[in-house]
XYZ file of C-alpha atoms in Angstrom:
672
model
C -4.071 -8.740 78.592
C -6.875 -6.339 77.753
C -7.336 -3.047 79.572
C -10.717 -2.343 81.112
C -12.582 0.502 79.406
C -12.114 3.904 81.024
C -15.517 5.180 82.078
C -16.312 8.871 81.879
C -19.244 11.259 81.741
C -17.611 12.817 78.673
C -16.523 11.575 75.269
C -12.815 10.895 74.660
C -12.635 14.267 72.874
C -14.517 17.557 73.287
C -17.185 18.752 70.857
C -15.583 20.206 67.723
C -15.189 23.954 68.085
C -17.284 24.941 65.072
C -20.347 23.259 66.586
C -20.160 24.937 69.995
C -22.759 27.658 69.189
C -25.269 25.116 67.874
C -24.759 22.799 70.843
C -25.008 25.689 73.300
C -28.313 26.867 71.804
C -29.773 23.383 72.184
C -28.486 23.035 75.746
C -30.108 26.312 76.769
C -33.453 24.962 75.593
C -32.967 21.584 77.227
C -32.042 23.154 80.570
C -35.766 23.933 80.775
C -36.573 20.218 80.707
C -38.847 19.049 83.525
C -39.676 15.540 84.632
C -43.410 14.718 84.826
C -44.976 15.481 88.186
C -46.025 11.890 88.871
C -42.438 10.667 88.577
C -41.412 13.421 90.987
C -43.768 11.763 93.492
C -42.422 8.277 92.799
C -45.547 7.254 90.900
C -45.387 4.934 87.908
C -42.877 2.485 86.502
C -39.165 2.245 87.200
C -38.088 1.988 83.551
C -39.409 5.155 81.916
C -38.900 7.148 85.108
C -35.258 6.055 85.071
C -34.842 7.007 81.412
C -36.099 10.525 82.118
C -33.855 10.901 85.153
C -30.856 9.832 83.087
C -31.916 12.174 80.281
C -31.757 15.106 82.701
C -28.403 13.834 83.952
C -26.957 13.843 80.432
C -28.172 17.423 79.835
C -26.404 18.488 83.040
C -23.140 16.796 82.085
C -23.119 18.361 78.599
C -23.974 21.825 79.928
C -21.151 21.533 82.461
C -18.712 20.505 79.741
C -19.637 23.563 77.674
C -19.139 25.868 80.658
C -15.792 24.201 81.340
C -14.586 24.521 77.734
C -15.557 28.163 77.400
C -14.087 29.019 80.801
C -10.728 27.511 79.814
C -10.271 28.438 76.174
C -6.533 28.902 76.651
C -6.390 25.165 77.295
C -8.619 24.197 74.381
C -7.254 26.618 71.768
C -8.019 29.743 69.751
C -10.727 28.128 67.616
C -12.645 27.309 70.797
C -12.220 30.879 72.031
C -13.762 32.203 68.812
C -16.599 29.658 68.930
C -17.401 30.442 72.555
C -17.584 34.164 71.748
C -20.250 33.392 69.160
C -22.270 31.175 71.501
C -24.910 32.007 74.082
C -23.751 29.803 76.923
C -25.438 28.386 80.002
C -24.169 29.705 83.305
C -22.792 27.682 86.177
C -25.926 28.582 88.152
C -28.082 27.217 85.309
C -26.275 23.903 85.622
C -26.548 23.750 89.401
C -30.235 24.636 89.204
C -30.901 21.551 87.106
C -28.715 19.485 89.454
C -31.061 20.497 92.275
C -34.047 19.328 90.230
C -32.372 16.003 89.443
C -31.442 15.552 93.083
C -35.031 15.628 94.334
C -36.299 13.582 91.371
C -33.686 10.859 92.001
C -33.982 10.831 95.758
C -37.741 10.241 95.899
C -37.288 6.735 94.496
C -34.659 5.615 97.013
C -35.462 7.417 100.280
C -38.588 5.428 101.104
C -41.122 8.158 100.326
C -42.143 7.160 96.783
C -45.833 6.472 96.327
C -44.741 3.355 94.449
C -41.894 2.288 96.756
C -39.103 -0.233 96.458
C -39.509 -3.274 98.688
C -36.940 -5.861 99.754
C -37.930 -9.417 98.801
C -36.399 -11.881 101.265
C -37.474 -14.933 99.237
C -35.321 -14.234 96.223
C -33.027 -11.677 97.794
C -33.682 -8.547 95.793
C -35.056 -5.052 95.551
C -38.354 -4.942 93.666
C -40.845 -2.171 93.126
C -44.254 -2.513 94.725
C -45.943 -1.683 91.444
C -48.419 1.014 90.520
C -51.912 0.624 89.107
C -51.483 3.906 87.286
C -54.316 6.189 86.249
C -54.142 9.914 85.488
C -50.988 10.516 87.465
C -51.837 8.469 90.566
C -51.564 4.899 91.830
C -54.845 3.247 92.779
C -52.967 0.987 95.162
C -50.836 1.717 98.201
C -48.227 -0.351 99.992
C -48.586 -3.083 101.248
C -50.927 -3.709 98.305
C -48.220 -4.529 95.752
C -49.629 -5.742 92.414
C -46.124 -6.279 90.987
C -45.787 -9.365 93.211
C -48.659 -11.090 91.409
C -48.666 -9.631 87.884
C -45.618 -10.676 85.826
C -46.580 -8.151 83.124
C -46.672 -5.086 85.370
C -43.661 -2.761 85.155
C -42.082 -5.104 82.585
C -42.067 -7.913 85.161
C -39.955 -6.040 87.716
C -41.561 -7.949 90.581
C -40.396 -11.162 88.913
C -36.844 -9.825 88.430
C -37.117 -9.063 84.723
C -34.903 -6.254 83.392
C -33.598 -5.064 86.754
C -30.296 -3.967 85.253
C -32.079 -1.985 82.520
C -34.281 -0.153 85.023
C -31.852 0.370 87.858
C -28.980 1.356 85.574
C -30.799 4.544 84.631
C -31.484 5.391 88.286
C -27.872 4.668 89.241
C -26.639 6.924 86.446
C -28.756 9.841 87.675
C -27.412 9.275 91.202
C -23.867 9.282 89.815
C -24.451 12.650 88.149
C -25.860 14.187 91.334
C -22.963 12.795 93.388
C -20.503 14.223 90.858
C -21.861 17.726 91.443
C -22.918 17.364 95.103
C -20.560 14.961 96.922
C -22.322 15.520 100.253
C -25.571 14.218 98.737
C -23.683 11.193 97.435
C -22.312 10.446 100.888
C -25.706 10.913 102.533
C -27.566 8.647 100.096
C -24.691 6.229 99.433
C -26.269 3.235 101.152
C -29.606 3.738 99.397
C -28.011 3.934 95.949
C -25.893 0.906 96.825
C -29.084 -1.142 97.266
C -29.708 -0.676 93.543
C -26.060 -1.426 92.756
C -26.024 -4.560 94.892
C -29.225 -5.825 93.296
C -27.649 -5.975 89.818
C -23.886 -6.014 90.430
C -23.148 -7.533 93.842
C -19.638 -9.107 93.750
C -19.489 -10.372 97.335
C -20.232 -13.871 98.624
C -20.434 -12.414 102.106
C -23.446 -10.269 101.140
C -26.308 -12.404 102.437
C -29.014 -10.065 101.087
C -28.278 -10.177 97.354
C -27.063 -12.878 94.933
C -23.827 -12.602 93.002
C -24.193 -10.654 89.756
C -27.902 -11.299 89.355
C -28.156 -11.104 85.571
C -24.633 -11.963 84.475
C -23.762 -15.180 82.637
C -20.003 -15.358 83.001
C -19.651 -18.201 80.515
C -21.475 -16.324 77.772
C -20.065 -13.002 78.914
C -23.387 -11.185 78.655
C -26.424 -10.790 80.867
C -29.846 -12.386 80.703
C -32.726 -9.970 81.225
C -35.426 -12.499 82.022
C -36.169 -13.190 85.675
C -37.945 -15.926 87.597
C -41.281 -16.142 85.800
C -41.966 -19.369 83.902
C -39.478 -19.306 81.022
C -40.542 -19.963 77.401
C -39.310 -23.126 75.733
C -36.492 -21.102 74.160
C -34.987 -20.450 77.606
C -33.748 -17.159 78.994
C -33.368 -14.086 76.836
C -32.031 -10.575 76.579
C -33.233 -7.941 74.170
C -31.323 -4.673 74.708
C -27.621 -5.429 74.951
C -26.888 -1.697 74.915
C -29.014 -0.989 77.983
C -27.200 -3.761 79.826
C -23.887 -2.111 78.904
C -25.185 1.302 79.991
C -26.321 -0.142 83.321
C -22.846 -1.388 84.152
C -21.347 1.846 82.821
C -23.560 3.634 85.365
C -22.312 1.379 88.187
C -18.730 2.261 87.302
C -19.504 5.976 87.074
C -21.232 5.983 90.458
C -18.183 4.317 91.976
C -15.926 6.835 90.267
C -17.942 9.807 91.542
C -17.969 8.397 95.064
C -14.194 7.840 95.081
C -13.930 11.618 94.855
C -16.787 12.178 97.298
C -15.113 10.073 100.014
C -11.611 11.397 99.339
C -10.046 12.786 102.518
C -13.203 12.029 104.505
C -13.530 8.264 104.894
C -10.742 6.054 103.452
C -12.687 2.864 104.169
C -15.732 4.011 102.208
C -13.472 5.330 99.479
C -12.072 1.817 99.109
C -15.620 0.490 98.717
C -16.250 3.086 96.027
C -13.081 1.992 94.210
C -14.374 -1.574 94.174
C -17.714 -0.395 92.795
C -15.879 1.434 90.018
C -13.749 -1.622 89.199
C -16.734 -3.977 89.179
C -18.566 -1.577 86.860
C -15.612 -1.558 84.494
C -15.360 -5.355 84.461
C -19.075 -5.873 83.875
C -19.050 -3.238 81.138
C -16.026 -4.720 79.359
C -17.419 -8.255 79.273
C -20.840 -7.035 78.198
C -19.307 -4.988 75.369
C -17.285 -7.942 74.119
C -20.196 -10.399 74.192
C -22.543 -7.867 72.599
C -20.136 -7.519 69.697
C -20.098 -11.296 69.372
C -23.753 -12.242 69.768
C -25.782 -9.127 68.840
C -23.618 -7.395 66.214
C -23.681 -9.631 63.158
C -21.103 -9.292 60.360
C -22.398 -10.591 57.077
C -19.210 -9.577 55.264
C -16.715 -10.819 57.860
C -17.244 -14.560 57.937
C -14.523 -15.084 60.548
C -16.589 -13.096 63.061
C -19.887 -14.882 62.471
C -21.340 -17.162 65.114
C -24.700 -17.786 63.443
C -25.477 -19.905 60.361
C -25.637 -18.167 56.983
C -29.414 -18.480 57.030
C -29.454 -15.590 59.508
C -29.168 -12.672 57.116
C -29.506 -9.598 59.320
C -26.795 -7.360 60.749
C -28.222 -7.374 64.261
C -30.044 -9.688 66.626
C -33.111 -8.220 68.297
C -33.427 -10.836 71.047
C -30.831 -13.447 72.003
C -32.283 -16.587 73.603
C -30.610 -19.667 75.004
C -31.553 -21.543 71.841
C -32.474 -18.899 69.266
C -31.460 -15.603 67.661
C -34.490 -13.481 66.785
C -34.760 -10.440 64.499
C -37.530 -8.589 66.301
C -38.338 -6.987 69.646
C -40.884 -7.527 72.397
C -42.734 -4.411 71.268
C -42.707 -4.677 67.492
C -41.325 -6.344 64.398
C -40.193 -3.292 62.390
C -36.524 -3.754 61.443
C -35.508 -0.343 62.789
C -36.717 -1.420 66.242
C -34.374 -4.417 66.313
C -31.480 -2.118 65.410
C -32.565 0.781 67.584
C -32.961 -1.171 70.816
C -29.293 -2.184 70.540
C -28.165 1.445 70.193
C -29.666 3.208 73.200
C -29.009 5.052 75.391
C -26.536 7.374 73.694
C -23.668 7.673 76.183
C -19.848 7.771 75.961
C -19.519 3.973 76.154
C -21.237 3.686 72.754
C -17.933 4.477 71.055
C -16.404 1.304 72.506
C -19.613 -0.673 72.187
C -20.092 -0.183 68.437
C -17.217 -1.190 66.190
C -16.913 1.182 63.209
C -16.681 -1.688 60.725
C -19.980 -3.074 62.018
C -21.633 0.355 61.931
C -20.569 0.837 58.312
C -21.990 -2.544 57.365
C -25.297 -2.176 59.180
C -26.051 1.468 58.417
C -27.777 0.901 55.059
C -30.380 -1.612 56.290
C -31.003 0.545 59.367
C -31.370 3.716 57.276
C -33.550 2.050 54.646
C -35.902 0.692 57.315
C -36.107 3.979 59.200
C -36.420 6.258 56.173
C -39.234 4.114 54.766
C -41.443 4.380 57.851
C -42.543 7.734 59.263
C -43.153 6.039 62.611
C -39.395 5.598 62.984
C -38.849 9.335 63.335
C -42.147 10.163 65.029
C -41.583 7.405 67.576
C -38.085 8.590 68.485
C -36.125 5.776 66.843
C -34.398 7.833 64.150
C -32.154 9.358 66.834
C -30.071 6.182 66.824
C -29.949 6.208 63.026
C -28.527 9.733 63.109
C -25.904 8.929 65.720
C -24.734 6.018 63.567
C -24.786 8.271 60.499
C -22.387 10.629 62.277
C -20.170 7.723 63.317
C -19.735 6.524 59.715
C -18.483 9.847 58.392
C -21.530 12.074 57.847
C -21.645 14.261 60.954
C -22.860 17.395 59.137
C -25.715 15.546 57.481
C -26.658 13.911 60.792
C -26.561 17.262 62.567
C -28.760 18.879 59.939
C -31.384 16.176 60.302
C -31.201 16.301 64.100
C -31.965 20.016 64.035
C -35.006 19.233 61.887
C -36.537 16.781 64.370
C -39.674 18.032 66.078
C -39.709 18.448 69.847
C -42.305 15.668 70.010
C -39.648 13.151 68.983
C -37.943 13.614 72.351
C -41.109 12.971 74.327
C -42.259 9.923 72.366
C -42.163 6.413 73.800
C -38.987 5.584 71.886
C -37.335 8.969 72.249
C -38.178 10.171 75.755
C -34.802 9.044 77.082
C -33.018 11.183 74.485
C -32.585 14.928 74.271
C -31.668 17.036 71.294
C -28.607 18.283 73.216
C -27.323 14.793 73.880
C -27.886 13.769 70.265
C -25.991 16.813 68.980
C -23.252 16.277 71.560
C -22.728 12.720 70.358
C -22.695 13.741 66.694
C -20.143 16.531 67.139
C -17.749 14.442 69.246
C -17.313 11.642 66.697
C -13.968 10.638 65.269
C -13.256 11.674 61.692
C -13.524 8.552 59.525
C -13.701 7.903 55.805
C -17.408 8.364 54.956
C -19.425 5.526 53.537
C -21.543 6.090 50.409
C -25.000 7.217 51.483
C -27.840 4.831 50.679
C -30.382 6.219 48.222
C -33.020 6.277 50.970
C -31.018 8.940 52.828
C -30.829 11.219 49.823
C -34.594 10.816 49.302
C -35.444 12.335 52.685
C -37.463 15.509 52.130
C -35.921 18.796 53.314
C -37.243 20.487 56.406
C -39.786 23.291 56.109
C -39.383 25.690 59.005
C -42.536 26.213 61.059
C -43.403 27.779 64.375
C -42.943 24.359 65.955
C -39.205 24.489 65.233
C -38.928 27.642 67.362
C -37.092 29.361 64.538
C -34.138 26.995 64.673
C -31.924 27.733 61.691
C -31.670 24.749 59.377
C -28.656 24.640 57.098
C -28.911 22.437 54.030
C -25.870 20.178 54.026
C -25.216 18.568 50.658
C -23.014 15.523 50.965
C -21.615 13.586 48.024
C -24.817 12.502 46.255
C -23.960 8.959 47.321
C -20.916 9.047 45.004
C -17.895 9.853 47.215
C -15.398 8.742 44.559
C -16.610 11.095 41.809
C -18.723 13.776 43.491
C -15.752 15.601 44.959
C -15.660 19.115 46.361
C -14.016 20.245 43.113
C -17.047 19.026 41.162
C -19.442 20.626 43.655
C -17.562 23.944 43.224
C -17.476 23.787 39.413
C -19.189 26.675 37.613
C -22.356 25.728 35.741
C -23.663 28.868 33.979
C -22.940 31.278 36.790
C -23.697 29.022 39.733
C -21.744 26.076 41.079
C -23.095 22.546 40.858
C -23.527 22.538 44.635
C -25.408 25.850 44.627
C -27.812 24.588 41.992
C -28.467 21.408 43.968
C -28.942 23.370 47.174
C -31.453 25.658 45.466
C -33.484 22.692 44.268
C -33.563 21.282 47.814
C -34.377 24.521 49.620
C -36.585 26.324 47.098
C -38.200 23.480 45.172
C -38.494 20.832 47.893
C -36.416 18.280 46.005
C -34.686 15.494 47.833
C -30.913 15.426 47.620
C -31.121 12.444 45.279
C -33.455 14.326 42.937
C -31.297 17.457 43.052
C -28.170 15.452 42.263
C -29.960 13.609 39.445
C -31.299 16.812 37.864
C -28.118 18.863 38.075
C -25.575 16.078 37.542
C -27.490 13.806 35.213
C -29.883 16.041 33.291
C -28.981 19.739 33.251
C -25.164 19.780 33.427
C -23.828 16.260 32.867
C -20.518 17.455 31.380
C -19.788 19.746 34.322
C -21.601 18.200 37.287
C -21.886 14.626 36.024
C -19.603 13.269 38.724
C -22.441 13.860 41.158
C -25.070 11.943 39.206
C -26.217 9.129 41.537
C -25.626 5.643 40.216
C -27.521 3.848 42.959
C -30.850 4.032 41.200
C -32.888 0.866 41.143
C -36.122 0.460 39.180
C -39.316 0.710 41.218
C -40.640 -2.542 42.535
C -43.896 -4.124 41.426
C -45.900 -2.332 44.115
C -44.531 1.028 42.964
C -45.366 0.233 39.333
C -48.903 -0.648 40.347
C -49.105 2.612 42.299
C -47.875 4.711 39.354
C -48.701 2.718 36.184
C -47.495 3.841 32.745
C -49.284 6.962 31.557
C -52.043 6.449 29.005
C -51.811 7.876 25.482
C -54.209 10.610 26.535
C -52.046 11.511 29.540
C -48.893 11.418 27.426
C -50.516 13.848 24.972
C -51.725 16.216 27.700
C -50.221 19.103 29.603
C -49.078 16.541 32.180
C -46.164 15.633 29.926
C -44.021 18.519 31.133
C -41.577 16.633 33.324
C -37.807 16.460 32.896
C -36.753 12.957 31.916
C -35.102 11.120 34.785
C -34.246 7.450 34.558
C -37.857 7.083 35.635
C -40.249 10.049 35.531
C -43.506 10.094 37.469
C -46.198 12.772 37.303
C -49.056 13.372 39.720
C -52.330 13.193 37.762
C -54.838 14.040 40.492
C -54.590 16.067 43.694
C -53.117 19.360 44.869
C -49.775 18.347 43.358
C -51.261 17.639 39.902
C -48.572 18.100 37.290
C -45.798 17.669 39.835
C -42.800 15.650 38.714
C -40.555 13.277 40.621
C -37.938 10.670 39.869
C -39.607 8.153 42.187
C -43.210 6.934 42.443
C -45.462 9.351 44.301
C -46.460 8.448 47.834
C -50.206 8.641 47.434
C -52.279 10.354 50.094
C -55.410 12.478 50.302
C -53.647 15.823 50.789
C -50.995 15.828 48.047
C -51.475 13.311 45.278
C -54.199 10.716 44.841
C -53.124 9.179 41.505
C -49.989 9.230 39.369
C -48.477 7.681 36.278
C -45.061 7.005 34.787
C -44.089 9.203 31.835
C -40.971 7.286 30.884
C -42.773 5.196 28.252
C -44.688 8.050 26.621
C -44.437 7.991 22.813
C -41.600 10.108 21.451
C -41.723 12.330 18.392
C -41.227 10.649 15.034
C -37.784 11.952 14.162
C -38.073 10.558 10.636
C -40.416 13.452 9.805
C -37.796 16.019 10.794
C -35.708 17.600 8.008
C -32.551 15.691 7.173
C -29.241 17.399 7.719
C -27.527 18.524 4.519
C -23.863 18.179 3.738
C -22.381 21.586 4.419
C -18.799 20.661 3.880
C -16.514 22.187 6.433
C -19.089 24.745 7.540
C -20.831 24.247 10.894
C -24.237 22.725 10.367
C -27.178 24.957 11.114
C -29.424 23.556 13.826
C -32.672 22.415 12.194
C -35.823 24.399 12.820
C -38.609 22.114 13.973
C -42.065 22.912 12.643
C -44.198 24.447 15.364
C -41.294 24.959 17.808
C -38.690 27.272 16.278
C -35.549 28.250 18.175
C -36.282 30.416 21.195
C -35.806 34.160 20.538
C -33.664 36.221 22.844
C -36.561 37.644 24.873
C -37.760 34.130 25.771
C -34.355 32.510 25.951
C -33.536 33.749 29.421
C -36.903 32.563 30.755
C -36.681 29.099 29.248
C -33.070 28.670 30.283
C -34.109 28.845 33.926
C -36.693 26.105 33.500
C -35.914 23.603 30.751
C -33.168 20.939 30.866
C -31.684 21.276 27.397
C -30.443 17.697 27.188
C -33.774 15.989 27.838
C -36.721 18.427 27.669
C -35.638 21.474 25.610
C -39.039 22.407 24.135
C -40.477 25.357 26.046
C -44.172 26.279 25.978
C -44.362 30.076 25.897
C -48.137 30.522 25.555
C -51.269 28.544 26.383
C -52.531 26.424 29.281
C -49.190 24.616 29.431
C -47.212 27.880 29.529
C -43.881 27.425 31.276
C -43.797 23.689 30.630
C -40.844 21.785 29.216
C -41.222 18.784 26.929
C -38.846 16.173 25.515
C -40.393 16.620 22.021
C -42.137 19.411 20.109
C -45.391 20.385 21.765
C -47.385 20.213 18.530
C -46.508 16.540 18.043
C -47.879 15.509 21.422
C -51.169 17.395 21.122
C -50.811 19.224 24.419
C -52.586 22.491 25.105
C -49.748 24.775 24.072
C -50.354 27.639 21.621
C -46.735 28.634 21.083
C -43.467 26.880 21.822
C -39.806 27.165 21.016
C -36.683 25.056 21.062
C -34.025 25.981 23.601
C -30.647 25.438 21.959
C -27.209 25.010 23.447
C -26.247 28.487 22.232
C -29.049 30.015 24.287
C -27.051 32.013 26.861
């Protein structure tokens, strides 16, 4: 026997106490969220309108949880009491004010007054939307002129029964939230909401108006999203398994809210509500199980595979009767195929997404998202960050969530999310052993605070440099000439704009390998052919110029033209018109001919004197402190103290490379 999943508006555990102030600040901003005016008039499509209604519902639920926690700190503990004292909290009236807004926004779609109304279709037995020929906030058509009945592409094919559970699930969720806070509204609009429920989750043979479980395939265990339009040769299909799960979660939550609403008022209707809750639980449980089987692919757990080895991805974008496809209806970018299986972000996600699968799929998801700016700008990185928190990196995920622009949460992919809900999910995750971060995560540039961030404080969170076994907290806290390894890395990220990977490489691999070497990343891979073509090896002239001032990484690349000319990085430059137009790789530049340097003499038991190199004598005391702050002594110890290249560091004496440096000196280990 397997217990049905308990459905709740909240996570199985409250937000961790230390994050309460951050979450509260975000909630206060999101309580100002407003739904577009046209949706408030019932104009437009039923999918995106539903996502925005549900978004507001999630903000309400989180705000209410915060008020509850901070009103009952004796129950939650002393650490919560301290956190709540530090937080600026929403009030109960703030919460109820947004409930009132959600109430009117939800009701317009189901009370018969929407400008794009729902219509009952007696031919197929279902509730379909009339359809809206939308332009500048208005519908050009009016009922009974219903274009959705003739255009299978309008409103995602709603008139042809495509995606009803996706669309209506969001609307049902918003109704569940309103009913939770205003039971009288739930009782008054119960029958209208039940039309949406019956359309996608009707369990009764005696209901002559709606078919049994419209989308559900009980043999497969999951739903099919496609409706009654002419099917492709591949048969029926479903793209977003997670939205199907969320739809049935919403059914269960509406039933749960109405059990309380009918309590002591109408026992017969309360029994109906109990059945709605139970049906929602059953549909959710079977959808979760089949999603884990058919959409979540384990490449490392052969016993859980259902697809041939030729399918090499960790997720299926679209499941068909006869095919598994790694793409979506709206694009082929890999992060889209992952992302559409991870939204919306609600409590059921914890049961939906097995931790072992998340740990296996995170790297390909992160690599795809980090490589394409459209992933973040389009709102799809939210799911990456929620997974990142689930696999042991909550602080890092929180930091990056705080850095997201407000536009992310109004984009086509992100308009069903809110910053509050994303933070809430991150700070309610279970503590698990963290996975090593992929290199692409440590290459993400740090945030630069602007007016657009509304002054939100961004805290740099250094993780483990992708080396959890060796880059321990003890190593991070080790003293390296007056500052800890972690402090030096943090300074490079915040003051110099380095990525975490670069900071870890410089401090752990170049400047202080004996002290901080445990944090030197080992996940480096040589640049691919395209990168080499982008940043070809530097010419002899470039090697002998002032451009050769970079610390030596495993690969060193210098910008040769643009506003960042002379800038150094351990990865090929991303060329654009504003920063760097051309670059080259310094790694292969000719080194000094060491055979011309004086040979060491036998000094017996006496310590050997460090040789003085012609043209670059040891740095005197007055320069030593300056050069120490700039030159990595293990790889580029020659400091230019005068000339056009002043301040530069080189791996060999400046006079041997012909650079424009009038005076230079050698920084030695004893320079302190």
